[in-house]
XYZ file of C-alpha atoms in Angstrom:
787
model
C 0.577 16.949 41.420
C 4.167 18.243 41.273
C 6.062 14.977 41.809
C 4.624 12.093 39.863
C 6.143 8.638 39.957
C 4.606 6.625 37.115
C 4.283 2.860 36.627
C 3.746 2.129 32.896
C 2.852 -1.415 31.947
C 3.658 -2.877 28.499
C 6.454 -3.283 25.987
C 5.179 -2.040 22.599
C 5.460 1.052 20.446
C 2.445 2.577 22.183
C 4.225 2.300 25.536
C 7.388 3.835 24.190
C 5.406 6.780 22.893
C 3.557 7.182 26.247
C 6.808 7.076 28.183
C 8.398 9.555 25.773
C 5.487 12.029 26.212
C 5.133 11.550 29.955
C 8.880 12.144 30.463
C 8.443 15.606 28.970
C 6.194 16.647 31.851
C 7.894 18.777 34.479
C 5.597 17.121 36.991
C 6.894 13.640 36.302
C 9.823 12.650 38.486
C 10.380 9.118 37.293
C 8.774 6.340 35.196
C 9.151 2.591 35.658
C 8.126 0.519 32.633
C 7.279 -3.202 33.105
C 8.809 -4.723 31.158
C 9.619 -2.034 28.569
C 11.663 -2.452 25.395
C 14.914 -1.320 23.827
C 13.503 2.133 23.189
C 12.064 2.893 26.613
C 15.397 1.871 28.196
C 17.103 4.925 26.631
C 14.582 7.626 27.621
C 15.339 10.225 30.351
C 13.554 9.586 33.674
C 12.682 6.090 32.516
C 13.808 2.663 33.902
C 12.773 -0.704 32.565
C 11.960 -3.378 35.141
C 11.611 -7.116 34.768
C 11.501 -7.714 38.525
C 7.779 -8.613 38.237
C 5.685 -9.941 35.380
C 3.335 -7.566 33.588
C 0.359 -9.837 34.336
C 1.184 -10.464 38.033
C -1.153 -7.760 39.313
C -0.636 -8.276 43.125
C 3.164 -8.094 42.483
C 2.734 -4.925 40.436
C 0.832 -3.383 43.341
C 3.648 -4.322 45.737
C 6.192 -2.768 43.369
C 4.093 0.405 43.143
C 3.874 0.731 46.919
C 7.555 0.105 47.313
C 8.555 2.678 44.703
C 6.071 5.362 45.809
C 4.124 5.179 42.562
C 1.178 7.651 42.381
C 0.005 7.084 38.788
C -0.356 3.769 36.960
C -0.770 3.611 33.183
C -1.651 0.128 31.748
C -0.790 0.163 28.065
C -2.277 -2.988 26.508
C -5.853 -4.157 26.655
C -5.302 -7.504 28.400
C -4.572 -6.204 31.920
C -7.528 -3.757 31.681
C -9.909 -6.551 30.685
C -8.484 -8.646 33.535
C -9.381 -5.826 35.977
C -6.039 -4.390 36.846
C -7.628 -1.080 37.695
C -9.363 -2.649 40.673
C -6.111 -3.882 42.178
C -4.716 -0.372 42.285
C -8.019 1.195 43.310
C -7.955 -1.029 46.382
C -4.433 0.222 47.084
C -5.631 3.840 46.632
C -3.238 4.408 43.680
C -4.785 6.274 40.708
C -4.937 4.154 37.535
C -5.468 5.735 34.094
C -7.682 3.009 32.688
C -11.240 1.729 33.012
C -12.628 -0.645 35.578
C -13.151 -4.318 34.644
C -16.867 -3.755 33.797
C -16.071 -0.869 31.499
C -13.258 -2.806 29.860
C -15.847 -5.253 28.515
C -16.325 -2.703 25.729
C -13.146 -4.177 24.231
C -13.047 -7.495 25.990
C -16.296 -8.668 24.419
C -17.445 -7.527 20.984
C -20.781 -9.136 21.750
C -21.123 -6.914 24.831
C -20.110 -3.763 22.951
C -22.523 -4.432 20.041
C -25.388 -5.011 22.420
C -24.426 -1.779 24.243
C -24.555 0.188 20.985
C -28.012 -1.259 20.153
C -29.296 -0.362 23.644
C -28.085 3.246 23.426
C -28.920 3.865 19.763
C -25.324 4.369 18.709
C -25.006 3.901 14.940
C -23.196 0.673 13.995
C -23.360 -2.114 11.435
C -26.150 -4.683 11.505
C -24.987 -7.811 13.350
C -25.771 -11.119 15.015
C -23.899 -12.858 17.838
C -23.179 -16.613 17.835
C -21.680 -19.134 20.261
C -22.975 -22.117 18.259
C -20.915 -22.923 15.132
C -23.740 -24.665 13.294
C -26.133 -21.799 13.850
C -23.547 -19.291 12.674
C -22.778 -21.342 9.594
C -26.458 -21.576 8.741
C -26.871 -17.812 9.225
C -24.138 -17.157 6.597
C -26.099 -19.177 4.059
C -29.213 -16.953 4.535
C -27.672 -13.489 4.082
C -26.768 -11.749 0.845
C -24.610 -8.796 2.012
C -20.859 -8.993 2.584
C -19.844 -9.630 6.218
C -17.076 -9.133 8.694
C -16.460 -11.987 11.153
C -15.027 -11.006 14.561
C -13.807 -13.243 17.353
C -15.585 -11.631 20.316
C -12.643 -11.898 22.733
C -9.139 -10.390 22.626
C -7.025 -11.514 19.691
C -4.189 -8.933 19.686
C -5.874 -6.904 16.972
C -5.982 -9.858 14.553
C -9.345 -11.494 15.329
C -11.193 -9.788 12.467
C -11.612 -11.501 9.096
C -13.149 -9.873 6.045
C -14.159 -12.656 3.615
C -15.060 -11.806 -0.020
C -17.167 -14.907 -0.739
C -19.479 -17.192 1.182
C -16.901 -19.942 0.859
C -14.251 -17.717 2.427
C -16.727 -16.739 5.172
C -17.475 -20.364 6.041
C -13.737 -21.139 6.105
C -13.068 -18.168 8.385
C -15.895 -19.216 10.695
C -14.453 -22.715 10.989
C -10.944 -21.369 11.670
C -12.249 -19.098 14.457
C -14.822 -21.345 16.209
C -13.639 -24.901 15.532
C -9.935 -24.701 14.747
C -9.420 -22.065 17.516
C -6.990 -19.911 15.476
C -7.524 -17.151 18.079
C -7.878 -19.479 21.101
C -10.683 -18.827 23.532
C -11.336 -15.406 21.923
C -13.226 -17.317 19.164
C -15.646 -19.213 21.396
C -18.194 -16.580 20.373
C -18.303 -14.579 17.162
C -19.974 -11.466 15.870
C -21.081 -11.599 12.236
C -21.824 -8.103 11.062
C -22.578 -6.220 7.896
C -19.483 -5.117 5.935
C -19.399 -1.370 5.792
C -17.658 0.624 3.061
C -16.127 4.022 3.379
C -13.136 5.678 5.037
C -12.025 4.236 8.356
C -11.052 6.607 11.235
C -9.689 6.215 14.729
C -10.578 8.630 17.496
C -8.602 8.590 20.791
C -10.475 10.362 23.563
C -9.543 11.197 27.163
C -12.431 10.512 29.546
C -13.038 11.065 33.251
C -16.427 9.325 33.401
C -18.346 12.482 32.425
C -16.291 14.717 30.186
C -14.627 13.590 26.922
C -11.947 15.358 24.965
C -10.512 13.935 21.780
C -7.206 14.015 19.911
C -7.082 14.503 16.131
C -8.714 11.764 14.061
C -6.223 9.284 12.651
C -6.316 6.701 9.921
C -4.569 3.365 10.510
C -3.373 1.020 7.781
C -4.329 -2.497 8.947
C -3.425 -4.554 5.894
C 0.030 -5.854 5.371
C 0.249 -4.986 1.646
C 0.292 -1.721 -0.216
C -3.044 -0.515 -1.509
C -4.636 -2.028 1.627
C -4.195 -5.640 0.442
C -3.296 -8.878 2.195
C -3.724 -10.036 5.792
C -4.832 -7.845 8.654
C -2.133 -6.765 11.087
C -1.944 -4.758 14.265
C -1.289 -1.693 12.085
C 1.391 -0.914 9.525
C 1.217 2.910 9.605
C -0.927 5.867 10.461
C -1.419 9.547 9.842
C -3.337 12.340 11.497
C -5.339 14.468 11.294
C -7.458 13.060 8.456
C -8.838 15.686 6.134
C -12.231 14.010 5.887
C -12.821 14.642 9.601
C -14.261 18.130 9.079
C -15.603 20.304 11.892
C -19.112 19.349 10.855
C -18.359 15.644 10.900
C -16.472 16.090 14.207
C -19.518 17.680 15.764
C -21.717 14.891 14.470
C -19.483 12.171 15.858
C -19.322 13.840 19.288
C -23.074 14.428 19.321
C -24.224 11.000 18.026
C -21.453 8.651 19.171
C -18.836 9.817 21.638
C -20.953 11.603 24.254
C -23.759 9.043 24.105
C -21.140 6.320 24.670
C -19.751 7.971 27.807
C -23.245 8.836 29.073
C -24.478 5.317 28.408
C -21.602 3.675 30.301
C -22.162 6.014 33.272
C -25.938 5.290 33.291
C -25.225 1.565 33.104
C -23.096 1.747 36.218
C -19.556 1.556 34.850
C -18.287 5.088 34.123
C -15.334 5.130 31.811
C -12.058 6.654 32.910
C -9.021 6.509 30.698
C -8.513 6.571 26.944
C -11.480 5.434 24.788
C -10.536 4.323 21.263
C -13.432 4.560 18.854
C -13.014 2.941 15.429
C -15.372 4.543 12.922
C -16.398 3.913 9.311
C -17.540 7.047 7.504
C -20.272 5.494 5.309
C -22.612 7.068 2.823
C -25.227 6.967 5.648
C -22.922 8.805 8.065
C -20.420 7.644 10.700
C -20.874 4.243 12.293
C -18.881 2.527 15.036
C -16.770 -0.433 14.036
C -15.402 -1.131 17.503
C -14.332 0.262 20.826
C -10.972 -0.208 22.462
C -10.384 0.786 26.050
C -6.775 1.994 25.721
C -4.536 3.996 23.424
C -4.256 2.540 19.900
C -1.124 1.329 18.207
C 0.207 2.905 15.976
C -2.292 5.753 16.517
C -0.590 6.730 19.793
C 2.826 7.113 18.121
C 1.094 9.365 15.569
C -1.086 11.663 17.629
C 0.967 12.196 20.820
C 3.637 14.202 18.967
C 0.831 16.654 18.050
C -0.251 17.089 21.721
C 1.000 20.310 23.267
C -0.621 19.898 26.667
C 0.917 18.016 29.538
C -0.094 14.365 29.179
C 0.567 13.649 32.876
C -1.829 16.420 33.907
C -4.527 15.060 31.623
C -4.150 11.539 32.909
C -4.374 12.648 36.581
C -7.477 14.693 35.754
C -9.112 11.485 34.431
C -7.752 8.987 36.969
C -7.746 11.002 40.154
C -10.430 10.754 42.849
C -12.518 13.557 41.305
C -13.369 14.035 37.572
C -11.441 17.204 36.576
C -10.916 16.824 32.825
C -13.183 19.698 32.049
C -10.703 22.045 33.735
C -7.578 20.702 32.003
C -6.692 21.848 28.461
C -6.149 19.305 25.744
C -4.336 21.506 23.184
C -3.065 20.195 19.877
C -0.558 21.886 17.594
C -1.370 22.671 13.974
C 0.239 20.442 11.360
C 0.256 16.788 10.583
C 1.897 13.597 11.837
C 2.641 10.252 10.174
C 4.007 6.900 11.305
C 5.539 4.094 9.279
C 5.749 0.717 10.977
C 8.696 -1.565 10.183
C 7.966 -5.270 10.597
C 9.947 -8.503 10.749
C 10.193 -10.650 7.627
C 7.158 -12.924 7.321
C 4.858 -10.914 9.613
C 1.837 -11.254 10.248
C 2.545 -15.018 9.716
C 5.511 -16.666 11.498
C 8.595 -14.472 11.719
C 12.124 -14.728 13.209
C 13.226 -12.950 16.366
C 16.604 -11.905 17.739
C 17.608 -10.209 14.491
C 20.501 -7.744 15.154
C 19.449 -4.141 14.588
C 21.042 -0.683 14.162
C 19.117 2.482 14.713
C 20.786 5.869 13.996
C 20.186 9.064 15.985
C 16.928 10.799 15.012
C 17.035 14.401 13.832
C 14.591 17.081 15.031
C 11.004 16.317 14.078
C 11.503 12.537 13.689
C 10.931 9.959 16.415
C 11.779 6.303 16.297
C 9.443 4.339 18.575
C 10.464 0.822 19.473
C 7.922 -1.984 19.734
C 9.255 -5.497 19.344
C 12.866 -4.799 20.417
C 15.024 -5.759 23.344
C 18.584 -5.128 24.574
C 21.051 -7.960 24.868
C 24.326 -7.818 26.772
C 23.678 -4.239 27.789
C 23.536 -2.356 24.517
C 23.051 -4.862 21.605
C 19.664 -4.223 20.045
C 17.663 -7.214 18.834
C 14.215 -7.707 17.339
C 11.668 -9.333 19.644
C 8.355 -9.141 17.809
C 6.446 -8.916 14.549
C 5.944 -5.142 14.406
C 9.489 -4.301 15.370
C 9.817 -0.497 15.284
C 8.290 2.619 13.801
C 9.381 6.006 12.475
C 7.070 8.924 13.228
C 7.381 12.551 12.103
C 5.489 15.779 12.122
C 5.283 18.461 9.416
C 3.388 21.516 8.338
C 1.750 19.482 5.585
C 0.813 15.859 5.467
C 3.164 15.284 2.507
C 6.016 16.793 4.551
C 5.194 14.596 7.580
C 5.011 11.391 5.430
C 8.270 12.229 3.679
C 10.014 12.851 6.984
C 8.656 9.551 8.404
C 10.147 7.717 5.447
C 13.384 9.513 6.089
C 13.111 8.152 9.627
C 12.780 4.605 8.211
C 16.234 5.021 6.641
C 17.661 5.334 10.170
C 16.550 1.736 10.850
C 18.494 -1.243 9.595
C 17.981 -4.985 10.098
C 17.884 -7.949 7.768
C 14.569 -8.639 6.057
C 12.794 -5.500 7.399
C 9.510 -4.826 5.683
C 7.338 -1.696 5.588
C 4.521 -0.296 3.435
C 5.518 2.396 0.931
C 2.082 4.008 0.670
C 1.170 5.387 4.115
C -1.538 8.099 3.756
C -2.258 7.038 0.177
C -5.974 7.637 0.699
C -5.389 11.170 1.781
C -3.096 11.894 -1.166
C -5.637 10.376 -3.539
C -8.217 12.725 -2.042
C -5.868 15.691 -2.265
C -4.999 15.129 -5.845
C -8.317 13.911 -7.219
C -9.569 17.413 -8.047
C -6.421 18.505 -9.841
C -4.522 15.357 -10.839
C -5.714 12.764 -13.315
C -5.648 8.953 -13.488
C -5.733 6.579 -16.403
C -9.141 5.406 -15.308
C -10.472 8.948 -15.545
C -9.513 9.023 -19.190
C -11.621 5.899 -19.822
C -8.950 3.220 -19.626
C -8.787 0.728 -16.739
C -5.544 -1.244 -16.245
C -7.343 -3.286 -13.593
C -10.096 -4.232 -16.027
C -7.425 -5.440 -18.465
C -5.770 -7.495 -15.790
C -9.155 -8.917 -14.741
C -9.863 -9.917 -18.342
C -6.600 -11.822 -18.589
C -7.462 -13.681 -15.349
C -10.952 -14.481 -16.568
C -9.959 -15.836 -19.999
C -6.996 -17.888 -18.836
C -9.187 -20.996 -18.335
C -10.607 -20.746 -21.879
C -7.112 -20.267 -23.350
C -5.762 -23.335 -21.560
C -8.320 -25.492 -23.376
C -6.455 -24.788 -26.636
C -3.201 -26.327 -25.393
C -1.412 -28.657 -27.747
C 1.963 -30.280 -28.066
C 4.611 -27.564 -28.255
C 2.327 -24.799 -27.062
C 1.278 -24.459 -23.433
C -1.470 -21.947 -24.242
C -0.528 -19.674 -21.325
C -1.085 -15.943 -21.521
C 0.292 -13.068 -19.506
C 3.823 -12.918 -20.955
C 5.013 -10.447 -23.608
C 4.505 -12.953 -26.512
C 3.279 -16.460 -27.176
C 5.464 -19.475 -28.026
C 5.200 -22.670 -30.049
C 8.100 -25.182 -29.840
C 7.938 -26.663 -33.352
C 10.242 -29.527 -32.399
C 7.635 -30.736 -29.907
C 4.788 -30.021 -32.301
C 5.958 -32.618 -34.796
C 8.764 -30.817 -36.679
C 12.033 -32.320 -35.465
C 14.963 -29.949 -34.982
C 12.793 -26.932 -35.735
C 13.169 -23.757 -33.626
C 10.712 -22.166 -31.229
C 8.356 -19.750 -32.909
C 7.284 -16.701 -30.931
C 4.352 -14.407 -31.866
C 3.258 -10.995 -30.653
C 0.277 -8.896 -31.533
C -0.445 -5.268 -30.655
C -1.802 -1.921 -31.870
C -0.887 1.691 -31.625
C -3.791 2.833 -29.466
C -5.181 6.307 -29.273
C -1.918 7.784 -30.394
C -3.531 7.394 -33.835
C -5.900 10.197 -32.952
C -3.026 12.606 -32.673
C -1.670 11.377 -35.999
C -5.005 12.023 -37.583
C -5.289 15.519 -36.100
C -1.786 16.358 -37.257
C -2.221 14.581 -40.616
C 1.117 12.905 -39.959
C 0.945 9.149 -40.429
C 4.444 7.823 -41.117
C 5.668 7.530 -37.502
C 2.739 5.505 -36.156
C 3.639 2.769 -38.593
C 6.991 2.584 -36.835
C 5.157 2.488 -33.496
C 3.130 -0.522 -34.649
C 6.241 -2.523 -35.488
C 8.114 -1.408 -32.356
C 5.380 -2.458 -29.926
C 5.405 -5.983 -31.380
C 9.122 -6.678 -32.094
C 10.161 -5.314 -28.669
C 7.768 -7.814 -27.118
C 9.464 -10.619 -29.088
C 13.042 -9.766 -28.213
C 12.334 -9.761 -24.461
C 11.695 -13.467 -24.810
C 14.981 -13.982 -26.621
C 13.506 -14.201 -30.095
C 14.675 -12.662 -33.348
C 11.737 -11.165 -35.363
C 11.734 -12.343 -38.972
C 8.278 -11.501 -40.361
C 5.532 -8.960 -39.806
C 1.857 -8.583 -40.902
C -0.313 -5.501 -40.523
C -3.995 -4.696 -40.483
C -5.474 -1.320 -41.496
C -9.150 -0.570 -40.973
C -10.873 2.692 -42.013
C -14.195 4.325 -42.882
C -13.089 5.309 -46.425
C -9.697 4.432 -47.889
C -7.451 7.458 -48.366
C -4.577 6.069 -50.415
C -2.133 8.757 -49.413
C -2.820 8.248 -45.669
C -2.702 4.455 -45.894
C 0.495 4.523 -47.979
C 2.216 6.881 -45.557
C 1.230 4.527 -42.709
C 2.497 1.381 -44.428
C 5.723 3.172 -45.410
C 6.258 3.761 -41.696
C 5.569 0.051 -41.063
C 8.205 -0.853 -43.638
C 10.750 1.509 -41.976
C 10.071 -0.126 -38.611
C 10.588 -3.557 -40.146
C 13.920 -2.508 -41.630
C 15.033 -1.148 -38.218
C 14.011 -4.452 -36.598
C 15.530 -6.663 -39.327
C 12.224 -8.410 -40.195
C 10.233 -8.751 -43.456
C 6.795 -7.171 -44.034
C 5.220 -10.195 -45.669
C 1.586 -9.286 -45.840
C -1.385 -7.393 -44.472
C -5.084 -6.565 -44.644
C -6.884 -3.332 -45.530
C -10.575 -3.019 -44.686
C -13.060 -0.242 -45.506
C -15.915 -0.265 -42.951
C -17.935 2.952 -43.190
C -20.558 1.668 -40.739
C -17.884 1.050 -38.094
C -15.570 4.030 -38.486
C -16.496 7.640 -39.282
C -14.809 10.466 -41.178
C -11.004 10.173 -41.351
C -10.844 7.561 -38.555
C -8.667 4.517 -38.950
C -7.246 1.860 -36.724
C -4.240 -0.451 -37.089
C -2.838 -3.609 -35.597
C 0.105 -5.796 -36.355
C 1.575 -9.207 -35.593
C 5.276 -10.077 -35.492
C 6.696 -13.587 -35.668
C 10.159 -14.466 -34.379
C 12.321 -17.546 -33.811
C 14.743 -18.751 -31.212
C 16.387 -21.864 -29.833
C 15.348 -23.265 -26.517
C 18.657 -22.178 -25.017
C 17.860 -18.579 -25.959
C 14.514 -18.459 -24.155
C 13.962 -15.632 -21.724
C 13.310 -14.965 -18.884
C 15.536 -17.432 -17.171
C 13.708 -17.134 -13.802
C 15.474 -20.143 -12.315
C 18.800 -18.331 -12.766
C 17.688 -15.133 -11.115
C 19.002 -14.433 -7.654
C 18.994 -11.619 -5.108
C 21.578 -9.006 -6.109
C 21.144 -9.327 -9.849
C 21.459 -5.872 -11.363
C 18.692 -4.011 -13.190
C 19.734 -1.846 -16.086
C 17.356 0.126 -18.340
C 17.478 1.478 -21.890
C 16.314 5.009 -22.469
C 13.065 5.511 -24.300
C 12.485 8.002 -27.102
C 9.464 9.571 -25.369
C 6.014 8.449 -24.411
C 6.209 5.588 -26.962
C 2.712 4.150 -27.653
C 0.950 3.653 -24.299
C -1.052 5.891 -22.056
C -2.227 8.279 -24.803
C -5.795 8.327 -23.579
C -4.384 9.939 -20.448
C -1.870 12.095 -22.422
C -4.756 13.521 -24.535
C -6.789 14.175 -21.404
C -3.902 16.090 -19.833
C -3.347 18.144 -23.031
C -7.071 19.014 -23.065
C -7.249 20.000 -19.373
C -4.173 22.225 -19.750
C -5.944 24.092 -22.615
C -3.373 23.152 -25.301
C -3.819 22.503 -29.004
C -1.610 19.917 -30.797
C -0.287 22.783 -33.005
C 0.829 24.813 -29.987
C 4.552 24.770 -29.095
C 5.258 21.864 -26.708
C 5.853 23.390 -23.254
C 8.300 20.580 -22.435
C 10.278 20.958 -25.712
C 10.988 24.655 -26.066
C 14.544 24.343 -27.347
C 13.646 22.213 -30.374
C 10.559 24.314 -31.132
C 8.421 21.247 -31.777
C 4.667 21.429 -31.492
C 2.704 19.320 -28.978
C 1.632 16.963 -31.712
C 5.036 16.677 -33.371
C 6.712 15.871 -30.042
C 4.110 13.345 -29.004
C 4.339 11.543 -32.352
C 8.049 10.704 -31.799
C 8.059 7.023 -32.651
C 8.683 4.223 -30.191
C 12.303 3.174 -30.027
C 13.117 -0.293 -31.479
C 15.631 -2.122 -29.326
C 15.895 -5.370 -31.323
C 19.289 -5.178 -33.034
C 21.238 -3.841 -30.049
C 19.702 -6.397 -27.685
C 20.239 -9.338 -30.054
C 23.841 -8.307 -30.420
C 24.446 -8.376 -26.666
C 22.341 -11.538 -26.138
C 24.599 -13.284 -28.599
C 27.680 -12.553 -26.524
C 26.867 -14.744 -23.449
C 24.355 -15.558 -20.749
C 24.721 -12.454 -18.582
C 21.138 -11.298 -19.377
C 18.542 -13.272 -17.369
C 15.347 -11.454 -18.300
C 13.927 -8.332 -19.950
C 10.717 -6.329 -19.588
C 9.331 -4.037 -22.325
C 7.832 -1.114 -20.565
C 4.525 -0.623 -22.311
C 0.939 -0.381 -20.908
C 1.105 -0.720 -17.152
C 4.415 1.112 -16.918
C 7.177 -0.046 -14.575
C 4.769 -1.275 -11.943
C 2.951 -3.823 -14.078
C 5.627 -4.856 -16.643
C 8.780 -5.454 -14.630
C 7.222 -8.215 -12.431
C 6.284 -10.102 -15.607
C 9.874 -11.249 -16.068
C 10.493 -12.252 -12.405
C 9.937 -15.409 -10.315
C 7.414 -15.185 -7.575
C 10.055 -15.043 -4.778
C 11.942 -12.042 -6.168
C 11.070 -8.380 -6.602
C 12.648 -5.489 -8.471
C 13.938 -2.642 -6.252
C 14.209 0.342 -8.593
C 15.443 3.790 -7.652
C 13.481 6.187 -9.867
C 16.082 8.881 -9.071
C 18.725 6.830 -10.983
C 17.828 8.485 -14.269
C 16.732 11.925 -15.383
C 13.130 11.805 -16.550
C 12.570 13.372 -19.979
C 10.841 16.728 -19.767
C 7.640 15.392 -21.302
C 7.127 13.115 -18.277
C 7.896 15.903 -15.856
C 5.244 17.971 -17.582
C 2.683 15.143 -17.470
C 3.619 14.544 -13.816
C 2.237 18.018 -12.959
C -1.222 16.637 -13.691
C -0.809 12.939 -12.760
C 0.035 11.442 -9.379
C 3.418 9.626 -9.151
C 1.947 6.158 -8.615
C -0.241 6.576 -11.679
C 2.716 7.851 -13.687
C 4.626 4.699 -12.735
C 1.701 2.534 -13.640
C 0.910 4.139 -16.989
C 4.047 5.442 -18.697
C 7.645 4.339 -19.303
C 8.940 7.561 -17.694
C 12.065 7.539 -19.786
C 13.067 3.847 -19.740
C 11.542 1.645 -22.437
C 13.332 -1.578 -21.544
C 14.445 -3.006 -18.126
C 16.984 -5.814 -18.119
C 17.959 -8.174 -15.311
C 21.708 -8.895 -15.497
C 24.146 -11.102 -13.601
C 25.762 -8.801 -11.031
C 29.341 -9.588 -12.039
C 28.572 -8.948 -15.739
C 26.576 -5.712 -15.444
C 29.413 -3.385 -16.462
C 30.209 -5.502 -19.576
C 26.505 -5.567 -20.611
C 26.253 -1.786 -20.182
C 29.323 -1.253 -22.295
C 28.038 -3.546 -25.002
C 24.659 -1.798 -25.172
C 26.270 1.673 -25.231
C 28.482 0.524 -28.135
C 25.255 -0.264 -30.019
C 24.020 3.276 -29.473
C 21.767 2.815 -26.491
C 21.630 5.157 -23.516
C 21.853 2.863 -20.498
C 21.025 3.448 -16.800
C 21.747 1.220 -13.823
C 18.463 1.488 -11.936
C 18.302 -1.141 -9.179
C 18.564 -4.791 -8.254
C 16.559 -7.873 -7.492
C 15.647 -8.457 -3.864
C 13.611 -11.009 -1.959
C 9.877 -10.388 -2.446
C 8.198 -9.544 0.826
C 4.611 -10.372 1.766
C 2.225 -7.932 0.160
C 4.746 -6.737 -2.532
C 3.531 -6.508 -6.087
C 6.995 -7.379 -7.367
C 8.140 -3.837 -8.174
C 9.361 -1.595 -5.332
C 9.945 1.961 -6.545
C 12.253 3.929 -4.353
C 12.110 7.773 -4.191
C 8.732 7.835 -6.019
C 7.798 10.927 -3.927
C 10.391 12.853 -5.951
C 7.997 12.700 -8.902
C 5.311 14.573 -6.941
């Protein structure tokens, strides 16, 4: 058809993308969007209309007849489930969407699960319930993890994934009794929880033929790392690399074609776009759900890859005769990514009518509006939870993702939130064969965090006057004045070791610097709490005592104590031939410091948005992450006596460079702390890197926004970064900054000047911001620059 007049129904990002793509067709004369949004209003050939309501189907038919509409495209699921297709079929106007019977595939999860069972389409084991008591009793009888789904429409949010039976019972009550999803929860599906990679397939269908767009992967959870509440989708990328030609053929053979054939045989042939949500399990692909329309944000992701005329494809599916087999569905090579920007608070309650600014998009980047509206002609305001999205294409997935995040920078409104890790699963897959993680070297940061969580209860039982027996900070405190010693100071203790850096010292037969490391790791932990270290004790355990080695080590400890201004008052040496072998030894130390209550840090109650973050340069890797460092050295085929590839000018060997001792910051920090109250908190960047340590000094409502481009990473970290993914670098190493300090904004310049006068190299690296839902408390900007 050479002169198409299109009626597009909806107001989301999906509809903006559909209007954008349809307007590119030379066969499309005009498009009316009911009601549309701030983005559709600015497209060529497109007009928004609020003359009729999007759910007033007879009025929509009248509008279509009046305007000479010859193709209707319903965007959301609700009108399709209501049977909008029948209204236009009766008026002899083609509608790209299924009939009411076929729309039950999305309108009722009970119906779709029963359909899959009938037609032997692989899916998770399940049971349907309309009786709360029976559903509750069923949960008590099963052992496997479950997914609980409200059977009706719930705007993409009616799916709960509980982790315990208690959470499952709570979710069931919220859905069926408390009606959190309204009438959608009158019946539920309780199905087996599947593990694997989730994929979305959008397929054009004319009732007989099916042609699919590239497989996409949505990011449903609000938080990075796929954590937090489910949403309508926070980002997407396509194509997914796990959707190989072999897997594609299997999905078409076992799932897609049987679905289309089954619907036709059951008397409701499907015409329109079929969305198939898949989980790629160890037992093969299984269907999670069907939707009967384009997905969101999958549409914004895959349509920029479509080279064929979308209007021609839709007419081939919706016209009086099924013609899809004769119409090409051609997709360009390359990748596409979408980053969704949400309102503050989403997916819980969120404000609307927030003023927005959106800059002009360069070539290759599209900004698709979702929850936006125009006020007073051209003032753009937010009007929903998922407000807007930036999409981009590129020759590689990394290029597409980077461009999409460049697109996010074009968007500005107060409180905007977006995930920083779109496509993280794909990058993890890309880099797993050539890039290393701390866990691969035998060390689990998560296991350490889990241990702290598990032992907190036991530790609390030791609480006494003056000591709260809390763990998780950098050191432990006892307020002696509350413990029965009037007017006495607060005593702070820290305990730590050197870790597997000792193995390098043993291989290099160089033991003096690791003694400094032992002191540094402890006294730096004390000073971040505001304490002045005054005494130190060490422990040295070995297979057989070598006096020269032990003496060299303790001499290093003594040097570290002098640098920190504390006394080495005692220690323990133990020979244990049954525990250690050969020349092995291990070491640990404990530092004790004192402070007045007024000196205690962090002062979380004083921290506010806008406080400045400054950092002190490290002297190198310090004493954390050496299990991973040694793994990298081994995989790169280096010996510790080889010249360090990152240190060619100094001519140091790998071992000599890596044994550079940890910098002790005590004296310079105490000097500046004694000059006023500008410093509100400090974080010693040790195990866990920036990601884990910086949040330890912050209140729960604030996060650190750190620009990793604000300092030049030392060459050793650049070299390590060739073998370790950026996120793992940030979570394992100090990357050139050994101490991060939160400073009152108006005093930052003075603090920097004072620290520089004490010989420190200081960087201004960021600021404190409001912590958004799903944030871990440390938001690293420009992390992709470390790739």
